[in-house]
Coordinates of C-alpha atoms in Angstrom, one line a residue:
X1 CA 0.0 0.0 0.0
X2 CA 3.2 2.2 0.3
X3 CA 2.8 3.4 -3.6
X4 CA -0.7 4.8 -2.8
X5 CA -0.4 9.0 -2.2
X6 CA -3.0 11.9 -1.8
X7 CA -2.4 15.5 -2.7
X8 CA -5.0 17.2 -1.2
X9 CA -5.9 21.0 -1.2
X10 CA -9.0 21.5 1.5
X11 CA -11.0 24.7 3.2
X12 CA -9.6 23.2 6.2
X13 CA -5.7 24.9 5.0
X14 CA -6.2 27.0 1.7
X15 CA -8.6 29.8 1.3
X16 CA -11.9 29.0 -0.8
X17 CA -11.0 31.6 -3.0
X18 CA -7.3 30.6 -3.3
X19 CA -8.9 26.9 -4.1
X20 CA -10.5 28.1 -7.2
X21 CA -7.1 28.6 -8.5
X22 CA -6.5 24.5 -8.8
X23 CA -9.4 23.6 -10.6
X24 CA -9.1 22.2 -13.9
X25 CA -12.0 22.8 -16.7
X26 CA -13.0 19.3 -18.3
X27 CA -11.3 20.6 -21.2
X28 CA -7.7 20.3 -20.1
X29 CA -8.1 17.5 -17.7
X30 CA -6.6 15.0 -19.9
X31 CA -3.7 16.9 -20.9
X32 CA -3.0 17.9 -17.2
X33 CA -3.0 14.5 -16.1
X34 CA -1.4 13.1 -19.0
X35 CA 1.7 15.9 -18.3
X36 CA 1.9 14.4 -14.7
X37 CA 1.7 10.5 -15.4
X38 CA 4.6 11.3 -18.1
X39 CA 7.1 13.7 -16.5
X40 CA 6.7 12.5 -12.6
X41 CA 6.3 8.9 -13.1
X42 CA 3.1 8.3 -12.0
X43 CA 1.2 5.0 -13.2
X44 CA -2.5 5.5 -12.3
X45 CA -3.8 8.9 -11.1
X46 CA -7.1 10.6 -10.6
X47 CA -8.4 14.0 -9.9
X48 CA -11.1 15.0 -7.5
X49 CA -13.0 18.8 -7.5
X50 CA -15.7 19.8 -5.1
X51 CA -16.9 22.7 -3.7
X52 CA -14.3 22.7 -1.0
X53 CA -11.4 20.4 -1.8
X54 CA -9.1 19.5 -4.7
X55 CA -7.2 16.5 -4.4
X56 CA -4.9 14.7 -6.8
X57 CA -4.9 10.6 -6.2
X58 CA -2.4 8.2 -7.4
X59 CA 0.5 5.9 -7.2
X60 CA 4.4 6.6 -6.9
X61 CA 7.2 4.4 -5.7
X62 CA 9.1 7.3 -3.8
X63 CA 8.0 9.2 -0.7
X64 CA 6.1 13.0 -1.2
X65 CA 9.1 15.7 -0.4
X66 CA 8.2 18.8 -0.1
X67 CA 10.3 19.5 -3.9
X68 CA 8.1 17.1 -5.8
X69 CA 4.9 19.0 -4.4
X70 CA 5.9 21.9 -6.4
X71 CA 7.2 20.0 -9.1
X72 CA 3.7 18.3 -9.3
X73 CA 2.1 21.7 -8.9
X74 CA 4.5 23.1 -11.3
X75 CA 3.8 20.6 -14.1
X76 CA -0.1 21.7 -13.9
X77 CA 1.0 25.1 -15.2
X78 CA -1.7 26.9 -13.0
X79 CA -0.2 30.4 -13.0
X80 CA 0.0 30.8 -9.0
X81 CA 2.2 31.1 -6.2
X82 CA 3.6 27.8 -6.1
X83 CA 5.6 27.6 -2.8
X84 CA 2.6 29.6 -0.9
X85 CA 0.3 26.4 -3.0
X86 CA 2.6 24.0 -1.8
X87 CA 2.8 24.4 1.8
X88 CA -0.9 24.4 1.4
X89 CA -0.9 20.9 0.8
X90 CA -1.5 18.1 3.0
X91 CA 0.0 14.8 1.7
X92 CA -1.2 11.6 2.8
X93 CA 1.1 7.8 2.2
X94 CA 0.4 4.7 2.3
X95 CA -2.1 3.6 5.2
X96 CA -2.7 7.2 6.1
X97 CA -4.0 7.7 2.5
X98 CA -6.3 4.8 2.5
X99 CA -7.6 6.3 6.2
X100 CA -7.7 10.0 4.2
X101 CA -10.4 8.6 1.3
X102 CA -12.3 6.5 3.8
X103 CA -12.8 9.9 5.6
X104 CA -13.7 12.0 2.6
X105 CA -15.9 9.5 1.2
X106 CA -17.9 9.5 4.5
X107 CA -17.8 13.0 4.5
X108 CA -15.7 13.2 7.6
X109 CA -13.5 15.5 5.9
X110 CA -16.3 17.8 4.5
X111 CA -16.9 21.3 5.1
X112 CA -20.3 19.6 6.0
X113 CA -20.2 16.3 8.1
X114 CA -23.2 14.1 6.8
X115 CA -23.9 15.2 3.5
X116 CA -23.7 12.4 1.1
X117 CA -23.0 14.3 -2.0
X118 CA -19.4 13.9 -1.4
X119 CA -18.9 10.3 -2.0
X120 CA -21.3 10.6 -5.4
X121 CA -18.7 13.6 -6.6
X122 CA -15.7 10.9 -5.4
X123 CA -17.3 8.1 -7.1
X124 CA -18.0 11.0 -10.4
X125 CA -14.4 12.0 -10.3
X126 CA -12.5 8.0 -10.3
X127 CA -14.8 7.2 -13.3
X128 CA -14.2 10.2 -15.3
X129 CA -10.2 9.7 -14.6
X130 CA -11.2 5.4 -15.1
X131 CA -12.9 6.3 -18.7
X132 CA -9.6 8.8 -19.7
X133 CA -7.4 5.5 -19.2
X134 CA -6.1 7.3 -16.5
X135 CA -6.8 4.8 -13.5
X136 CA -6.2 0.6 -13.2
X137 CA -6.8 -2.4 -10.9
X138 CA -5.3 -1.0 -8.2
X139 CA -6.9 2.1 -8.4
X140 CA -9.8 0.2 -8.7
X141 CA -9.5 -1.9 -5.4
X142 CA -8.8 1.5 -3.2
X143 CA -12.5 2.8 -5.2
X144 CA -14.3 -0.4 -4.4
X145 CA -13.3 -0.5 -0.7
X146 CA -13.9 3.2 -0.2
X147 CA -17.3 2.8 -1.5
X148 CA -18.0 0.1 0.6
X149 CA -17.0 1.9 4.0
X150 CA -18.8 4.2 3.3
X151 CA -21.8 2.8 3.1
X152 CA -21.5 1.4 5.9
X153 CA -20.7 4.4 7.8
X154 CA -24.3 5.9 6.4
X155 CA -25.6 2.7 7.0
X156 CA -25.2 2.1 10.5
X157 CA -24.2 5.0 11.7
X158 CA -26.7 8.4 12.5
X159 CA -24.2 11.0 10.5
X160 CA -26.5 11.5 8.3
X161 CA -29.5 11.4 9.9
X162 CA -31.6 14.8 8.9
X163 CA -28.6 15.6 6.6
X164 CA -27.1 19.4 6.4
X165 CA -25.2 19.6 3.0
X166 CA -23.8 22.7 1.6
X167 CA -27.0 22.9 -0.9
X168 CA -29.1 22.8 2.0
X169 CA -27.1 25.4 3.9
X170 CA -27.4 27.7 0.9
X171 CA -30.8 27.7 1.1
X172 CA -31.3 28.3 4.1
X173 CA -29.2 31.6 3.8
X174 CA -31.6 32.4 0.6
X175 CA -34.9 31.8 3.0
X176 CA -33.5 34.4 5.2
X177 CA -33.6 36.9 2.3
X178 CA -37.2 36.7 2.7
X179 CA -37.8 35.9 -1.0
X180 CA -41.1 35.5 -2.9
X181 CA -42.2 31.9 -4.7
X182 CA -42.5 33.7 -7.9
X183 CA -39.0 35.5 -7.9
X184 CA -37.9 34.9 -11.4
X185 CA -35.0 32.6 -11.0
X186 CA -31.5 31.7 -13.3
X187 CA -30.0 28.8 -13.0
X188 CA -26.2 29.2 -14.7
X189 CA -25.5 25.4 -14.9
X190 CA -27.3 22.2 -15.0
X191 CA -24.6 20.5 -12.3
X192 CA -25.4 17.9 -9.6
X193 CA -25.5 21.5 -7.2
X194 CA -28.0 23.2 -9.0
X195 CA -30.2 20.4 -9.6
X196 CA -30.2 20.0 -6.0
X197 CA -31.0 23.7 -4.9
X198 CA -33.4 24.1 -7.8
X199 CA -35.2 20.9 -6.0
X200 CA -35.3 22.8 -3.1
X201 CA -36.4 25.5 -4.4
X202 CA -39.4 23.8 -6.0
X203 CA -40.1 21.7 -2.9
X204 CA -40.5 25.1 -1.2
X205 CA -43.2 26.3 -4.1
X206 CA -40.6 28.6 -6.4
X207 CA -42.1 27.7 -9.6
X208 CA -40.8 30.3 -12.0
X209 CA -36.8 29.0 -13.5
X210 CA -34.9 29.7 -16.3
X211 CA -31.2 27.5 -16.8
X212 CA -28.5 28.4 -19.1
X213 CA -25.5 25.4 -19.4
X214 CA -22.9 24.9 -21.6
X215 CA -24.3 22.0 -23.4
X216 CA -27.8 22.8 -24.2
X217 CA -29.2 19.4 -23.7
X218 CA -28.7 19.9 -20.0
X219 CA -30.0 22.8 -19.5
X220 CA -32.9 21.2 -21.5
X221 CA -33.5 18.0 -19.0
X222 CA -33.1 20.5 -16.1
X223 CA -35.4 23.0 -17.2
X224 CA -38.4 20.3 -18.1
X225 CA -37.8 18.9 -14.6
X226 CA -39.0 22.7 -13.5
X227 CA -41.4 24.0 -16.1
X228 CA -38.9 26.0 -16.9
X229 CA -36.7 27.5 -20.2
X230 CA -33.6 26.4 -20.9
X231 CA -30.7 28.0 -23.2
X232 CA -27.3 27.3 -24.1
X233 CA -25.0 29.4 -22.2
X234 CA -23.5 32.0 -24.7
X235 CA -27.2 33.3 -24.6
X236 CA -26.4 34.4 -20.8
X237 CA -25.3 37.6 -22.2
X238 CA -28.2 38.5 -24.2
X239 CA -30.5 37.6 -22.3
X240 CA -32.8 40.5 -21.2
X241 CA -35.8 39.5 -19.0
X242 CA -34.4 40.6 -15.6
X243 CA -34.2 38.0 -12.5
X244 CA -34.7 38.1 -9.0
X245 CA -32.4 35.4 -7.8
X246 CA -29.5 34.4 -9.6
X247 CA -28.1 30.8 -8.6
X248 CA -24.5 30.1 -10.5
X249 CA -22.3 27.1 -10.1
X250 CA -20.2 26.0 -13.2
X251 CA -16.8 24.6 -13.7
X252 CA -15.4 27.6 -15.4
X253 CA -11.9 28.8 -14.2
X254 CA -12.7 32.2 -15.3
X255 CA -16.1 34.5 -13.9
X256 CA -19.0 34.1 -16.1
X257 CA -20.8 36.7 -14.1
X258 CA -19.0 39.9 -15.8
X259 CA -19.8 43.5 -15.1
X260 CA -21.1 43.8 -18.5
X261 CA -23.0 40.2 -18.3
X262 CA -25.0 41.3 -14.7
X263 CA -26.0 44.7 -16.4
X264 CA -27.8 43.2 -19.3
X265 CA -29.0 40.7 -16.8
X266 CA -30.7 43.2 -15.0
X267 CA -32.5 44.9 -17.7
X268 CA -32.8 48.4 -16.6
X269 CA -34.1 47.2 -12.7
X270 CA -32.6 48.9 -9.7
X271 CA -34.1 46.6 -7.0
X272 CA -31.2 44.4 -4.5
X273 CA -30.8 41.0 -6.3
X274 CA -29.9 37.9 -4.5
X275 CA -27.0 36.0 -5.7
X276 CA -26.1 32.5 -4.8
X277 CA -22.7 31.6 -5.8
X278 CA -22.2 28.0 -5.2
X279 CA -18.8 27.5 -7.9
X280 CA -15.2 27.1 -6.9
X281 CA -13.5 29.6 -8.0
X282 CA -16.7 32.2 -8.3
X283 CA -18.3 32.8 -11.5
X284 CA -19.2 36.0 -9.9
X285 CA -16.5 38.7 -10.5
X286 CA -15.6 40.7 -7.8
X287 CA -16.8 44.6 -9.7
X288 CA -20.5 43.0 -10.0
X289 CA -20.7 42.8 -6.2
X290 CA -18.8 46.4 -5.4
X291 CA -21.0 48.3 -8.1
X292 CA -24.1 46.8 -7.8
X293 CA -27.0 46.0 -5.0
X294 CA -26.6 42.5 -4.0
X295 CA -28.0 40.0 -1.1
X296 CA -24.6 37.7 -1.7
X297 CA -24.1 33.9 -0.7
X298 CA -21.3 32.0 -1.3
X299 CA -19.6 28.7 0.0
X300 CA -17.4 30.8 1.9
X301 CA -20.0 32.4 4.3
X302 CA -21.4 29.0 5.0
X303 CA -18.4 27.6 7.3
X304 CA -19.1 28.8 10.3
X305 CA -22.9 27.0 10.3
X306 CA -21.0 24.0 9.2
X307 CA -18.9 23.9 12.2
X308 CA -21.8 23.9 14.2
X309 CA -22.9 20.9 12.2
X310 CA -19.8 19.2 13.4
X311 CA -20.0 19.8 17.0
X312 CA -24.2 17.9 16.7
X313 CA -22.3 15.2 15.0
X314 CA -19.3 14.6 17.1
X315 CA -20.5 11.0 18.6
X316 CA -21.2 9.6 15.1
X317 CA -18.2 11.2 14.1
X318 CA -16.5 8.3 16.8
X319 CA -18.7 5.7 15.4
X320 CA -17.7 6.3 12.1
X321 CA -14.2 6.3 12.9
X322 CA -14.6 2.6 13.9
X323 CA -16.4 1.8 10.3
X324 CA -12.9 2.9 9.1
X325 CA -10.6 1.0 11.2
X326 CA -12.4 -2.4 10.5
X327 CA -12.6 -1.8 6.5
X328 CA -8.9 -0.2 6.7
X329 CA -7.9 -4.2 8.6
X330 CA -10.0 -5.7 6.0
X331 CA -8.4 -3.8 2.7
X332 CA -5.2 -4.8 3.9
X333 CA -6.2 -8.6 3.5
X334 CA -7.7 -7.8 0.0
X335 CA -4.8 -6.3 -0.9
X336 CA -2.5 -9.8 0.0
X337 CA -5.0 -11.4 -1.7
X338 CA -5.0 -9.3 -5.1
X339 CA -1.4 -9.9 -5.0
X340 CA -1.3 -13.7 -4.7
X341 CA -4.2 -13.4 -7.8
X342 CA -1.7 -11.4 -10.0
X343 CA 1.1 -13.8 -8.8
X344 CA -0.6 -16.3 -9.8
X345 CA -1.6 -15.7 -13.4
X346 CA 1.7 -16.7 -14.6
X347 CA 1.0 -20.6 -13.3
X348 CA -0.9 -21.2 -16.1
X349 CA 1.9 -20.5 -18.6
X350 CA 4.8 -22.1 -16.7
X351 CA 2.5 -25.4 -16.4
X352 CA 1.8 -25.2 -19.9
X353 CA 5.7 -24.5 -21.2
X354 CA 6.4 -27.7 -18.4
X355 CA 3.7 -29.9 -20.3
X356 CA 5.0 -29.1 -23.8
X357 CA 8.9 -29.7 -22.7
X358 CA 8.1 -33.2 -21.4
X359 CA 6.0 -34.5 -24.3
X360 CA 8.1 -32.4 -27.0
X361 CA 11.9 -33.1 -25.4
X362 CA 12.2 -35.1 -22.6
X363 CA 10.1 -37.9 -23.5
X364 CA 9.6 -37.1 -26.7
X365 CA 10.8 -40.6 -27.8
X366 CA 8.7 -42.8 -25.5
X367 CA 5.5 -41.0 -26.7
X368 CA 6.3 -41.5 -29.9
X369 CA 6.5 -45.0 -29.5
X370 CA 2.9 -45.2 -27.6
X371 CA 0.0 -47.2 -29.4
X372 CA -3.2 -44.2 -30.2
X373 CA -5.5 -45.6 -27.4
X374 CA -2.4 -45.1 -24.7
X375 CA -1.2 -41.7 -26.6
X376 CA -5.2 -40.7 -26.0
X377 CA -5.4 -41.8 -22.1
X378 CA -1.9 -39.6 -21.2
X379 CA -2.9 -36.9 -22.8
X380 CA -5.9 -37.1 -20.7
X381 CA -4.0 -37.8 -17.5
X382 CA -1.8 -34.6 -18.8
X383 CA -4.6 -32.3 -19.5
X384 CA -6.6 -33.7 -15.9
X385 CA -3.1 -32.4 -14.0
X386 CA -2.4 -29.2 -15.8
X387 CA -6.0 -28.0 -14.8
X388 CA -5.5 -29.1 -10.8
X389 CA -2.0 -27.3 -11.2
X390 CA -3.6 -24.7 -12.2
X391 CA -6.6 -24.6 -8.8
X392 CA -4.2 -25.8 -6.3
X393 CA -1.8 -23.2 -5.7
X394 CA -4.3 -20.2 -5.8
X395 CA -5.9 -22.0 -2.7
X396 CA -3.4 -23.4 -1.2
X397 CA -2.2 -19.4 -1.5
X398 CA -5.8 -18.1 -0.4
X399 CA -6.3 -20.8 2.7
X400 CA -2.3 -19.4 3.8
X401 CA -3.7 -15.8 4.0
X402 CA -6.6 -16.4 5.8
X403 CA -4.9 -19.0 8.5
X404 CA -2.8 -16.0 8.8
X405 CA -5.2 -13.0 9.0

């Protein structure tokens, strides 16, 4: 399990608007993760972005110094302060690692403790990175086993009993705005986060939506799901029938929200609009909120009732805890096991290049001088062998492990 290390860039040690600054658009997260596999020797790798963390999982034979931090951060060409990035970082080996994704899966990590969105967005992220070519079997082992634990942990375990997620934080800040059910409301992005607030809303009787997304067809399933209109995004800054609550949370690394883009949004009104920026880093840019009336939310502003959310969950937090310890004792014995299966794949072949020396060299000349019914009856006494060969090491191998677990 040495090989197995986590980068990982949290709200816990880097500023949520500094985070922003390590996201990587869809469009480049091949390339990015292609540059690190080939110049840092890195054999399976994947890439996890949520509102509050970015985290970089993969395998290396040598231990995480603080130089190949900023190498790694170096190689993503992300136009920062790399040293200030760097000793940002908190990097997790080995055991520690394994213990670091059981946590975040269960959302022990989370700027929220109990929401299960997190382990959806985990799960998202490996098989994005799994379809890229980017991940393999062991990869896959660490995803199985994290997935399992935390189940688990929701399962029997109260952490997320009457769940607070950031979604549901958010709009609970929005309530206190004291907005009305028929406020006009964009949706800028079709996301798991906005389909989520938007369900909110409409549980609470909103009813009138509009959704812009990059790829129409989104916005489209979204929008039907609502009654509502849906457009493509480049129509954001055209479009010109005024809003009353403005709900943005895209991947973009650059603000969609522009000066000039919240202007035309507002068609001539003067009234305070709410803005609900839920996207790492903003879409909103910083002159829309000094020159212009705004009720503003963002992830952020929602720490400090997350904290409280903690401290009502701190005994399932110890519960939880002991989930992980049992499935981290358990992984360890799939992973000897895994090993002895991969070991083992090359029986088959030495058995078979055995078989074929014997009957083609070494007694080459007695076979030859075998009647057909006796060549017939060893070939079946060969081919009966070469198959128990084959069984009887793998459990001989498996029976070993668990004598010994």
């Amino acid at each position: 399990m040495k090989n197995l290390k986590v980068i990982a860039f949290t709200h816990k040690k880097v500023d949520l608007k500094d985070l922003g600054k390590l996201v990587i658009s869809d469009e480049l997260i091949e390339s990015y993760l292609l540059s690190l596999k080939n110049q840092l020797a890195i054999s399976e790798i994947f890439y996890i972005s949520t509102c509050n963390r970015i985290e970089f999982v993969f395998t290396h034979e040598e231990a995480l110094s603080p130089s190949f931090v900023e190498t790694f951060l170096s190689t993503l060409s992300i136009g920062a302060d790399i040293a200030t990035l760097a000793s940002q970082a908190v990097v997790y080996e080995s055991v520690e690692a394994l213990n670091h994704l059981f946590r975040v899966s269960c959302s022990l990590e989370s700027l929220v403790v109990g929401e299960k969105e997190i382990l959806a967005q985990l799960r998202q992220s490996y098989e994005k990175c799994k379809a890229l070519g980017f991940t393999g079997d062991y990869l896959r082992l660490i995803m199985d086993q994290v997935v399992k634990t935390a189940k688990s942990v929701y399962t029997d375990t109260q952490i997320a009993c009457n769940p607070i997620s950031v979604v549901s934080l958010a709009y609970r800040e929005l309530r206190k705005v004291n907005t009305f059910t028929n406020a006009r409301v964009l949706l800028v992005g079709a996301g798991e986060t906005n389909q989520l607030i938007a369900k909110y809303l409409q549980k609470h009787k909103y009813s009138n939506f509009v959704v812009f997304n990059r790829t129409l067809s989104k916005a489209q399933a979204l929008a039907a799901d609502l009654n509502g209109e849906a457009f493509p995004l480049e129509d954001l800054s055209t479009y010109s029938k005024g809003f009353d609550i403005l709900i943005t949370c895209t991947s973009s690394v650059e603000p969609i929200i522009t000066p000039e883009v919240y202007t035309n949004l507002l068609a001539g009104d003067t009234d305070k609009k709410l803005v609900l920026d839920l996207a790492i880093p903003n879409d909103t840019h910083p002159d829309v909120l000094k020159n212009n009336s705004i009720h503003f939310i963002e992830v952020h502003g929602l720490q400090e009732v997350a904290e409280w959310n903690k401290q009502e969950r701190y005994h399932e937090l110890v519960n939880a805890e002991k989930i992980i310890e049992h499935h981290l004792q358990d992984f360890k014995q799939i992973l000897k096991q895994r090993r002895v299966e991969l070991a083992m794949r090359q029986v088959p072949e030495r058995i078979k290049e055995i078989k074929e020396t014997a009957m083609n060299s070494v007694f080459a000349a007695d076979i030859q001088n075998l009647d057909p019914n006796s060549l017939l009856v060893l070939e079946k006494v060969i081919a009966y062998m070469e198959k128990k060969y084959i069984s009887v090491p793998m459990v001989m191998a498996k029976e070993i492990l668990v004598d010994n677990c």
